[in-house]
């Protein structure tokens, strides 16, 4: 049996081909200001979403493309998130191991 590898080590082995434009956008940033739970911040394993000052900061470069934030926003949030995959095959490139 092989040596156990932590989640952080596995994620650290992944590569990112980051596009210059975010694939995660907001239909209306004002919706996030009145979002009671802001579940996107809690569900994202890569901590893409952070609340800074009075706005939602989206660090799309770290996106793992799980789609968890999309479901969270649609079910518990204010439906502001416009989710898409990065264009032309960009984004995360998983390395299993
Ligand atoms: S869950 Fe949706 S509406 Fe709420 S803060 Fe996140 S992106 Fe904005």
mmCIF file of C-alpha atoms and ligand atoms in Angstrom:
data_model
loop_
_atom_site.group_PDB
_atom_site.id
_atom_site.type_symbol
_atom_site.label_atom_id
_atom_site.label_comp_id
_atom_site.label_asym_id
_atom_site.label_seq_id
_atom_site.Cartn_x
_atom_site.Cartn_y
_atom_site.Cartn_z
ATOM 1 C CA UNK A 1 0.000 0.000 0.000
ATOM 2 C CA UNK A 2 1.326 3.439 -0.920
ATOM 3 C CA UNK A 3 2.059 6.332 1.380
ATOM 4 C CA UNK A 4 -0.927 8.521 2.213
ATOM 5 C CA UNK A 5 -0.856 11.937 0.607
ATOM 6 C CA UNK A 6 -2.698 14.829 2.233
ATOM 7 C CA UNK A 7 -5.324 16.868 0.418
ATOM 8 C CA UNK A 8 -3.061 19.920 0.526
ATOM 9 C CA UNK A 9 -0.234 17.942 -1.063
ATOM 10 C CA UNK A 10 -2.533 16.631 -3.787
ATOM 11 C CA UNK A 11 -3.857 20.082 -4.581
ATOM 12 C CA UNK A 12 -0.321 21.433 -4.545
ATOM 13 C CA UNK A 13 0.590 19.029 -7.327
ATOM 14 C CA UNK A 14 -2.095 20.450 -9.625
ATOM 15 C CA UNK A 15 -1.268 23.007 -12.259
ATOM 16 C CA UNK A 16 -3.211 26.063 -13.374
ATOM 17 C CA UNK A 17 -3.352 27.631 -16.821
ATOM 18 C CA UNK A 18 -4.982 30.884 -15.778
ATOM 19 C CA UNK A 19 -6.887 33.028 -18.243
ATOM 20 C CA UNK A 20 -6.537 36.794 -17.984
ATOM 21 C CA UNK A 21 -10.290 37.184 -17.470
ATOM 22 C CA UNK A 22 -12.331 35.713 -14.642
ATOM 23 C CA UNK A 23 -14.742 32.918 -15.540
ATOM 24 C CA UNK A 24 -16.577 33.609 -12.259
ATOM 25 C CA UNK A 25 -18.569 36.826 -12.337
ATOM 26 C CA UNK A 26 -21.478 38.462 -10.559
ATOM 27 C CA UNK A 27 -24.716 39.518 -12.221
ATOM 28 C CA UNK A 28 -24.992 42.311 -9.658
ATOM 29 C CA UNK A 29 -22.397 42.821 -6.890
ATOM 30 C CA UNK A 30 -25.042 44.582 -4.785
ATOM 31 C CA UNK A 31 -26.804 41.240 -4.325
ATOM 32 C CA UNK A 32 -23.794 39.991 -2.356
ATOM 33 C CA UNK A 33 -24.017 42.886 0.099
ATOM 34 C CA UNK A 34 -27.470 41.734 1.170
ATOM 35 C CA UNK A 35 -26.691 38.010 1.003
ATOM 36 C CA UNK A 36 -27.400 36.763 4.525
ATOM 37 C CA UNK A 37 -25.240 33.624 4.571
ATOM 38 C CA UNK A 38 -22.659 34.200 1.826
ATOM 39 C CA UNK A 39 -22.353 30.447 1.435
ATOM 40 C CA UNK A 40 -19.883 30.722 -1.440
ATOM 41 C CA UNK A 41 -17.234 31.722 1.095
ATOM 42 C CA UNK A 42 -17.871 28.638 3.207
ATOM 43 C CA UNK A 43 -18.209 25.940 0.566
ATOM 44 C CA UNK A 44 -15.240 26.689 -1.652
ATOM 45 C CA UNK A 45 -12.364 24.354 -0.738
ATOM 46 C CA UNK A 46 -9.882 26.680 -2.420
ATOM 47 C CA UNK A 47 -11.036 29.822 -0.611
ATOM 48 C CA UNK A 48 -11.721 31.588 -3.893
ATOM 49 C CA UNK A 49 -14.302 33.874 -2.258
ATOM 50 C CA UNK A 50 -13.434 36.406 0.414
ATOM 51 C CA UNK A 51 -15.363 39.316 1.841
ATOM 52 C CA UNK A 52 -13.220 42.454 1.833
ATOM 53 C CA UNK A 53 -14.425 45.859 2.918
ATOM 54 C CA UNK A 54 -17.881 45.886 1.373
ATOM 55 C CA UNK A 55 -17.477 43.620 -1.590
ATOM 56 C CA UNK A 56 -16.959 40.018 -2.575
ATOM 57 C CA UNK A 57 -13.486 39.352 -3.855
ATOM 58 C CA UNK A 58 -13.213 36.442 -6.288
ATOM 59 C CA UNK A 59 -9.769 34.927 -6.685
ATOM 60 C CA UNK A 60 -10.711 32.932 -9.765
ATOM 61 C CA UNK A 61 -7.091 31.924 -10.378
ATOM 62 C CA UNK A 62 -7.424 29.326 -7.598
ATOM 63 C CA UNK A 63 -10.715 27.825 -8.802
ATOM 64 C CA UNK A 64 -10.919 24.012 -8.653
ATOM 65 C CA UNK A 65 -14.040 23.997 -10.864
ATOM 66 C CA UNK A 66 -16.089 21.908 -8.444
ATOM 67 C CA UNK A 67 -19.207 24.019 -8.989
ATOM 68 C CA UNK A 68 -19.985 23.991 -5.260
ATOM 69 C CA UNK A 69 -20.224 27.776 -5.168
ATOM 70 C CA UNK A 70 -22.774 27.765 -7.966
ATOM 71 C CA UNK A 71 -25.063 25.401 -6.085
ATOM 72 C CA UNK A 72 -24.550 27.286 -2.819
ATOM 73 C CA UNK A 73 -25.378 30.642 -4.375
ATOM 74 C CA UNK A 74 -28.451 29.276 -6.161
ATOM 75 C CA UNK A 75 -29.834 27.474 -3.117
ATOM 76 C CA UNK A 76 -28.748 29.576 -0.127
ATOM 77 C CA UNK A 77 -27.455 32.811 -1.617
ATOM 78 C CA UNK A 78 -28.851 35.702 -3.590
ATOM 79 C CA UNK A 79 -28.343 34.197 -7.064
ATOM 80 C CA UNK A 80 -25.616 36.645 -8.038
ATOM 81 C CA UNK A 81 -22.960 34.210 -9.186
ATOM 82 C CA UNK A 82 -22.572 33.605 -12.913
ATOM 83 C CA UNK A 83 -20.551 30.396 -13.174
ATOM 84 C CA UNK A 84 -18.756 29.069 -16.229
ATOM 85 C CA UNK A 85 -15.760 26.925 -16.998
ATOM 86 C CA UNK A 86 -12.608 28.813 -17.983
ATOM 87 C CA UNK A 87 -12.376 29.286 -21.757
ATOM 88 C CA UNK A 88 -10.421 27.107 -24.164
ATOM 89 C CA UNK A 89 -9.500 24.401 -21.686
ATOM 90 C CA UNK A 90 -7.806 26.772 -19.303
ATOM 91 C CA UNK A 91 -8.033 26.597 -15.530
ATOM 92 C CA UNK A 92 -6.982 23.749 -13.301
ATOM 93 C CA UNK A 93 -5.158 20.722 -14.626
ATOM 94 C CA UNK A 94 -5.543 17.912 -12.114
ATOM 95 C CA UNK A 95 -2.634 15.627 -11.370
ATOM 96 C CA UNK A 96 -3.870 12.560 -9.567
ATOM 97 C CA UNK A 97 -1.582 10.844 -7.150
HETATM 98 S S1 LIG B 1 -23.602 33.209 -2.304
HETATM 99 FE FE1 LIG B 1 -23.951 34.311 -4.252
HETATM 100 S S2 LIG B 1 -25.053 36.176 -3.647
HETATM 101 FE FE2 LIG B 1 -24.161 35.334 -1.776
HETATM 102 S S3 LIG B 1 -22.186 36.372 -1.534
HETATM 103 FE FE3 LIG B 1 -21.774 34.469 -2.681
HETATM 104 S S4 LIG B 1 -21.918 35.037 -4.872
HETATM 105 FE FE4 LIG B 1 -22.872 36.710 -3.664
#
